[in-house]
Amino acid sequence: MITLFEQSNHKNLFFNDLTSGEMVQANQHLIIDNEQIMVLDPGGHKVYPKFISEIGKIASVAKVAALFFSHQDPDIVAATNGWLMVTDAKAYIPGLWTRFIPHFGVDDYLIDRLIPLPDKGMELQLGDTTLKILPAHFLHSPDNYSVYDPYSRILYSGDIGASLGSPEVVVTNFDEHIKYMEPFHKRYMASKKAIGAWLNIVSKLEIEVIAPQHGSIMKGKDMAGKFFDWFSKLECGVDLITEQYNF
Ligand code: FE
């Protein structure tokens, strides 16, 4: 467990070592405000029991009030049913994916606790903090969201800013870090236009930390600025298709 932020009744924690074997490394995040817990992108079946037991060491799992799914990938949603069974939490899921996530096996009696996120995003109250769920469509999923916590000034960016294979928990040198992000972003992110729409929203926020769902954390305004600058110029996805696939 790694603490990203802690002040009075507000804590932001994450886990980066609960995935194993051939699973893509994934981070699981927690926001705790006045004992209410939000779990962000909880993960699949092998992560689920470890994550539940880690939460149990710091709080009661019954205090999990909200589950957030940035998009529909299995490394995020596969254990939805288990989470709904052991908590009374509501699961905030992208609206377009509400009919697909039940394919992972969500029991009919739990289905009413899946709350579809509207396209434009929404505000979500957790304890005394109003979290902002922001649209990040096509980055990479067609219905995709980021979360901004205005108290800690952490932007939970989902797959945006994700890195694979980086040895660092926190990025120290942005230029050195690009090689761990670039192949993933070029293939998974839809287009420059989608990036521009997201940057228009997040560039207005005070950001101290960018916390993606895979790999290293980017800390400090300077680092966040460097990431946004790099991302704004990235040719990716359909930008790279001309007459034929460009592999
Ligand atoms: Fe994904």
CSV table of C-alpha atoms and ligand atoms in Angstrom, one decimal:
chain,number,residue,atom,x,y,z
A,1,MET,CA,0.0,0.0,0.0
A,2,ILE,CA,1.3,3.4,-0.9
A,3,THR,CA,0.0,6.7,0.5
A,4,LEU,CA,-0.4,9.4,-2.1
A,5,PHE,CA,-2.0,12.0,0.1
A,6,GLU,CA,-3.1,12.2,3.8
A,7,GLN,CA,-4.6,15.2,5.5
A,8,SER,CA,-7.2,15.3,8.4
A,9,ASN,CA,-10.0,13.0,7.4
A,10,HIS,CA,-8.9,12.5,3.8
A,11,LYS,CA,-6.6,9.8,2.4
A,12,ASN,CA,-5.6,8.7,-1.1
A,13,LEU,CA,-4.0,5.2,-1.2
A,14,PHE,CA,-3.0,2.8,-3.9
A,15,PHE,CA,-1.7,-0.7,-4.5
A,16,ASN,CA,0.6,-1.6,-7.3
A,17,ASP,CA,1.6,-5.1,-6.4
A,18,LEU,CA,-1.7,-7.1,-6.3
A,19,THR,CA,-1.5,-8.3,-9.9
A,20,SER,CA,0.7,-11.3,-10.8
A,21,GLY,CA,1.9,-13.7,-13.5
A,22,GLU,CA,0.7,-12.8,-17.0
A,23,MET,CA,-1.8,-10.2,-15.9
A,24,VAL,CA,-1.0,-6.7,-17.1
A,25,GLN,CA,0.2,-4.8,-14.0
A,26,ALA,CA,-2.6,-2.6,-12.7
A,27,ASN,CA,-2.9,-0.1,-9.9
A,28,GLN,CA,-5.9,-0.1,-7.6
A,29,HIS,CA,-6.8,3.2,-6.0
A,30,LEU,CA,-8.7,4.2,-2.8
A,31,ILE,CA,-10.1,7.6,-1.8
A,32,ILE,CA,-11.2,7.7,1.8
A,33,ASP,CA,-13.0,10.8,3.1
A,34,ASN,CA,-14.5,10.8,6.6
A,35,GLU,CA,-14.5,7.0,6.7
A,36,GLN,CA,-16.3,6.7,3.4
A,37,ILE,CA,-14.4,4.7,0.8
A,38,MET,CA,-14.4,4.9,-2.9
A,39,VAL,CA,-12.6,2.1,-4.8
A,40,LEU,CA,-11.3,3.0,-8.3
A,41,ASP,CA,-10.9,0.4,-11.0
A,42,PRO,CA,-10.9,-2.6,-8.6
A,43,GLY,CA,-9.6,-5.3,-11.0
A,44,GLY,CA,-10.3,-9.0,-11.7
A,45,HIS,CA,-10.8,-12.2,-9.7
A,46,LYS,CA,-7.3,-12.9,-8.6
A,47,VAL,CA,-6.8,-9.3,-7.3
A,48,TYR,CA,-10.2,-9.2,-5.6
A,49,PRO,CA,-9.4,-11.3,-2.5
A,50,LYS,CA,-6.1,-9.7,-1.9
A,51,PHE,CA,-7.5,-6.2,-2.3
A,52,ILE,CA,-10.4,-7.0,0.0
A,53,SER,CA,-8.0,-8.2,2.7
A,54,GLU,CA,-5.8,-5.1,2.2
A,55,ILE,CA,-8.8,-2.8,2.7
A,56,GLY,CA,-9.7,-4.9,5.8
A,57,LYS,CA,-6.4,-3.9,7.4
A,58,ILE,CA,-7.2,-0.2,7.3
A,59,ALA,CA,-11.0,0.0,7.4
A,60,SER,CA,-14.2,-2.0,7.4
A,61,VAL,CA,-15.0,-3.2,3.8
A,62,ALA,CA,-18.6,-2.3,4.7
A,63,LYS,CA,-17.4,1.4,4.5
A,64,VAL,CA,-16.9,1.0,0.7
A,65,ALA,CA,-19.6,3.4,-0.5
A,66,ALA,CA,-18.7,3.7,-4.1
A,67,LEU,CA,-17.0,1.6,-6.8
A,68,PHE,CA,-15.8,3.5,-9.9
A,69,PHE,CA,-15.1,1.9,-13.2
A,70,SER,CA,-13.2,4.1,-15.7
A,71,HIS,CA,-14.1,1.8,-18.6
A,72,GLN,CA,-15.1,-1.8,-19.3
A,73,ASP,CA,-11.8,-3.7,-19.5
A,74,PRO,CA,-11.6,-7.0,-17.5
A,75,ASP,CA,-8.6,-5.7,-15.5
A,76,ILE,CA,-11.2,-3.2,-14.0
A,77,VAL,CA,-14.6,-4.8,-14.0
A,78,ALA,CA,-14.2,-8.6,-13.9
A,79,ALA,CA,-14.9,-9.0,-10.2
A,80,THR,CA,-17.9,-6.6,-10.1
A,81,ASN,CA,-20.2,-9.2,-8.7
A,82,GLY,CA,-17.9,-10.0,-5.7
A,83,TRP,CA,-17.6,-6.3,-4.8
A,84,LEU,CA,-21.4,-5.8,-4.9
A,85,MET,CA,-21.9,-8.9,-2.7
A,86,VAL,CA,-19.5,-7.9,0.1
A,87,THR,CA,-20.4,-4.2,0.2
A,88,ASP,CA,-23.5,-2.1,-0.1
A,89,ALA,CA,-21.6,0.2,-2.5
A,90,LYS,CA,-23.0,1.6,-5.7
A,91,ALA,CA,-21.0,0.9,-8.8
A,92,TYR,CA,-20.6,3.8,-11.1
A,93,ILE,CA,-20.0,2.4,-14.6
A,94,PRO,CA,-19.9,3.9,-18.1
A,95,GLY,CA,-23.5,4.0,-19.4
A,96,LEU,CA,-22.6,2.4,-22.7
A,97,TRP,CA,-21.2,-0.6,-20.9
A,98,THR,CA,-24.1,-1.4,-18.6
A,99,ARG,CA,-25.4,-4.2,-20.8
A,100,PHE,CA,-21.9,-5.7,-21.2
A,101,ILE,CA,-20.5,-5.8,-17.7
A,102,PRO,CA,-23.2,-8.3,-16.6
A,103,HIS,CA,-21.5,-10.8,-18.9
A,104,PHE,CA,-18.9,-11.1,-16.2
A,105,GLY,CA,-21.7,-12.5,-14.1
A,106,VAL,CA,-23.6,-9.9,-12.1
A,107,ASP,CA,-26.5,-11.5,-10.2
A,108,ASP,CA,-30.0,-10.0,-11.0
A,109,TYR,CA,-30.6,-8.9,-7.4
A,110,LEU,CA,-27.4,-6.7,-7.5
A,111,ILE,CA,-28.0,-5.1,-10.9
A,112,ASP,CA,-29.9,-2.1,-9.5
A,113,ARG,CA,-26.6,-1.0,-7.9
A,114,LEU,CA,-24.9,-0.5,-11.2
A,115,ILE,CA,-25.3,3.3,-11.8
A,116,PRO,CA,-24.7,4.4,-15.4
A,117,LEU,CA,-22.4,7.4,-15.7
A,118,PRO,CA,-23.8,10.1,-18.0
A,119,ASP,CA,-21.8,11.1,-21.1
A,120,LYS,CA,-21.0,14.6,-19.7
A,121,GLY,CA,-19.7,13.1,-16.4
A,122,MET,CA,-21.1,14.0,-12.9
A,123,GLU,CA,-20.2,15.1,-9.4
A,124,LEU,CA,-20.1,12.5,-6.7
A,125,GLN,CA,-20.1,13.2,-3.0
A,126,LEU,CA,-17.7,11.1,-0.8
A,127,GLY,CA,-17.8,12.2,2.8
A,128,ASP,CA,-17.1,15.9,2.7
A,129,THR,CA,-15.5,16.0,-0.7
A,130,THR,CA,-17.3,16.5,-4.0
A,131,LEU,CA,-15.4,14.4,-6.6
A,132,LYS,CA,-15.7,15.2,-10.3
A,133,ILE,CA,-16.2,12.4,-12.7
A,134,LEU,CA,-14.9,13.8,-16.0
A,135,PRO,CA,-15.5,12.5,-19.6
A,136,ALA,CA,-12.4,10.9,-21.2
A,137,HIS,CA,-14.2,9.3,-24.1
A,138,PHE,CA,-12.1,7.3,-26.7
A,139,LEU,CA,-9.1,7.5,-24.3
A,140,HIS,CA,-9.2,4.6,-24.8
A,141,SER,CA,-12.7,3.2,-24.5
A,142,PRO,CA,-15.6,4.9,-26.4
A,143,ASP,CA,-17.3,5.5,-23.0
A,144,ASN,CA,-14.5,6.3,-20.5
A,145,TYR,CA,-14.0,8.6,-17.5
A,146,SER,CA,-11.4,10.2,-15.3
A,147,VAL,CA,-11.9,11.2,-11.6
A,148,TYR,CA,-10.6,14.5,-10.1
A,149,ASP,CA,-10.3,14.8,-6.3
A,150,PRO,CA,-10.2,18.5,-5.6
A,151,TYR,CA,-9.1,18.0,-2.0
A,152,SER,CA,-5.9,16.1,-2.8
A,153,ARG,CA,-5.6,17.5,-6.3
A,154,ILE,CA,-5.1,14.1,-7.7
A,155,LEU,CA,-6.3,13.3,-11.2
A,156,TYR,CA,-7.2,9.6,-11.6
A,157,SER,CA,-6.6,9.2,-15.3
A,158,GLY,CA,-7.4,5.6,-15.9
A,159,ASP,CA,-5.4,4.3,-18.9
A,160,ILE,CA,-4.3,7.9,-19.8
A,161,GLY,CA,-0.8,8.3,-18.7
A,162,ALA,CA,-0.5,4.5,-18.1
A,163,SER,CA,3.0,3.0,-18.4
A,164,LEU,CA,4.1,-0.6,-18.9
A,165,GLY,CA,7.4,-1.9,-17.6
A,166,SER,CA,8.6,1.2,-15.8
A,167,PRO,CA,10.7,0.4,-12.7
A,168,GLU,CA,9.7,3.5,-10.9
A,169,VAL,CA,6.7,4.0,-8.6
A,170,VAL,CA,7.0,7.8,-9.1
A,171,VAL,CA,8.4,9.2,-12.3
A,172,THR,CA,11.7,11.0,-11.8
A,173,ASN,CA,12.6,12.0,-15.4
A,174,PHE,CA,9.8,12.6,-17.8
A,175,ASP,CA,11.9,12.2,-21.0
A,176,GLU,CA,13.2,8.9,-19.8
A,177,HIS,CA,9.7,7.7,-18.9
A,178,ILE,CA,8.2,8.3,-22.4
A,179,LYS,CA,9.4,5.0,-23.7
A,180,TYR,CA,7.2,3.2,-21.2
A,181,MET,CA,4.1,5.1,-22.2
A,182,GLU,CA,4.4,5.7,-25.9
A,183,PRO,CA,3.7,2.3,-27.6
A,184,PHE,CA,0.6,1.9,-25.4
A,185,HIS,CA,-0.8,5.4,-26.1
A,186,LYS,CA,-0.1,5.2,-29.8
A,187,ARG,CA,-2.1,2.1,-30.2
A,188,TYR,CA,-4.8,2.4,-27.5
A,189,MET,CA,-5.7,6.1,-27.6
A,190,ALA,CA,-8.2,6.9,-30.4
A,191,SER,CA,-7.0,10.2,-31.8
A,192,LYS,CA,-5.5,13.6,-31.3
A,193,LYS,CA,-9.0,15.1,-31.4
A,194,ALA,CA,-10.1,12.9,-28.5
A,195,ILE,CA,-7.0,14.0,-26.5
A,196,GLY,CA,-7.7,17.7,-27.2
A,197,ALA,CA,-11.2,17.4,-25.8
A,198,TRP,CA,-9.9,15.8,-22.6
A,199,LEU,CA,-7.1,18.3,-22.2
A,200,ASN,CA,-9.6,21.2,-22.5
A,201,ILE,CA,-11.2,19.9,-19.4
A,202,VAL,CA,-8.3,18.8,-17.3
A,203,SER,CA,-6.0,21.8,-18.1
A,204,LYS,CA,-8.4,24.0,-16.1
A,205,LEU,CA,-7.8,21.9,-12.9
A,206,GLU,CA,-5.2,22.4,-10.2
A,207,ILE,CA,-3.3,19.1,-10.5
A,208,GLU,CA,-0.6,17.9,-8.1
A,209,VAL,CA,-0.6,14.2,-9.0
A,210,ILE,CA,-1.6,12.2,-12.1
A,211,ALA,CA,-2.5,8.7,-11.0
A,212,PRO,CA,-3.1,6.2,-13.8
A,213,GLN,CA,-4.4,2.6,-13.6
A,214,HIS,CA,-1.1,1.1,-14.8
A,215,GLY,CA,2.5,1.9,-14.0
A,216,SER,CA,4.1,5.0,-12.5
A,217,ILE,CA,2.6,8.0,-10.8
A,218,MET,CA,3.4,11.5,-12.0
A,219,LYS,CA,3.8,13.9,-9.2
A,220,GLY,CA,4.0,17.7,-9.2
A,221,LYS,CA,2.6,20.5,-11.4
A,222,ASP,CA,5.7,20.5,-13.5
A,223,MET,CA,5.5,16.8,-14.3
A,224,ALA,CA,1.8,17.0,-15.0
A,225,GLY,CA,2.5,19.9,-17.4
A,226,LYS,CA,5.1,17.9,-19.2
A,227,PHE,CA,2.7,15.0,-19.6
A,228,PHE,CA,-0.1,17.2,-20.9
A,229,ASP,CA,2.3,18.8,-23.4
A,230,TRP,CA,3.6,15.4,-24.6
A,231,PHE,CA,0.0,14.0,-24.8
A,232,SER,CA,-1.2,17.1,-26.8
A,233,LYS,CA,1.3,16.4,-29.5
A,234,LEU,CA,0.9,12.7,-29.7
A,235,GLU,CA,-0.2,11.1,-33.0
A,236,CYS,CA,-2.1,8.0,-32.1
A,237,GLY,CA,-4.9,5.6,-33.0
A,238,VAL,CA,-6.7,6.6,-36.2
A,239,ASP,CA,-4.3,9.5,-36.8
A,240,LEU,CA,-1.7,6.9,-37.8
A,241,ILE,CA,-3.9,5.1,-40.3
A,242,THR,CA,-3.4,6.4,-43.8
A,243,GLU,CA,-4.3,4.2,-46.8
A,244,GLN,CA,-3.4,1.1,-44.9
A,245,TYR,CA,-2.5,0.0,-41.4
A,246,ASN,CA,0.9,1.4,-40.4
A,247,PHE,CA,2.6,-1.3,-38.4
B,1,FE,FE,-8.2,-0.4,-20.6
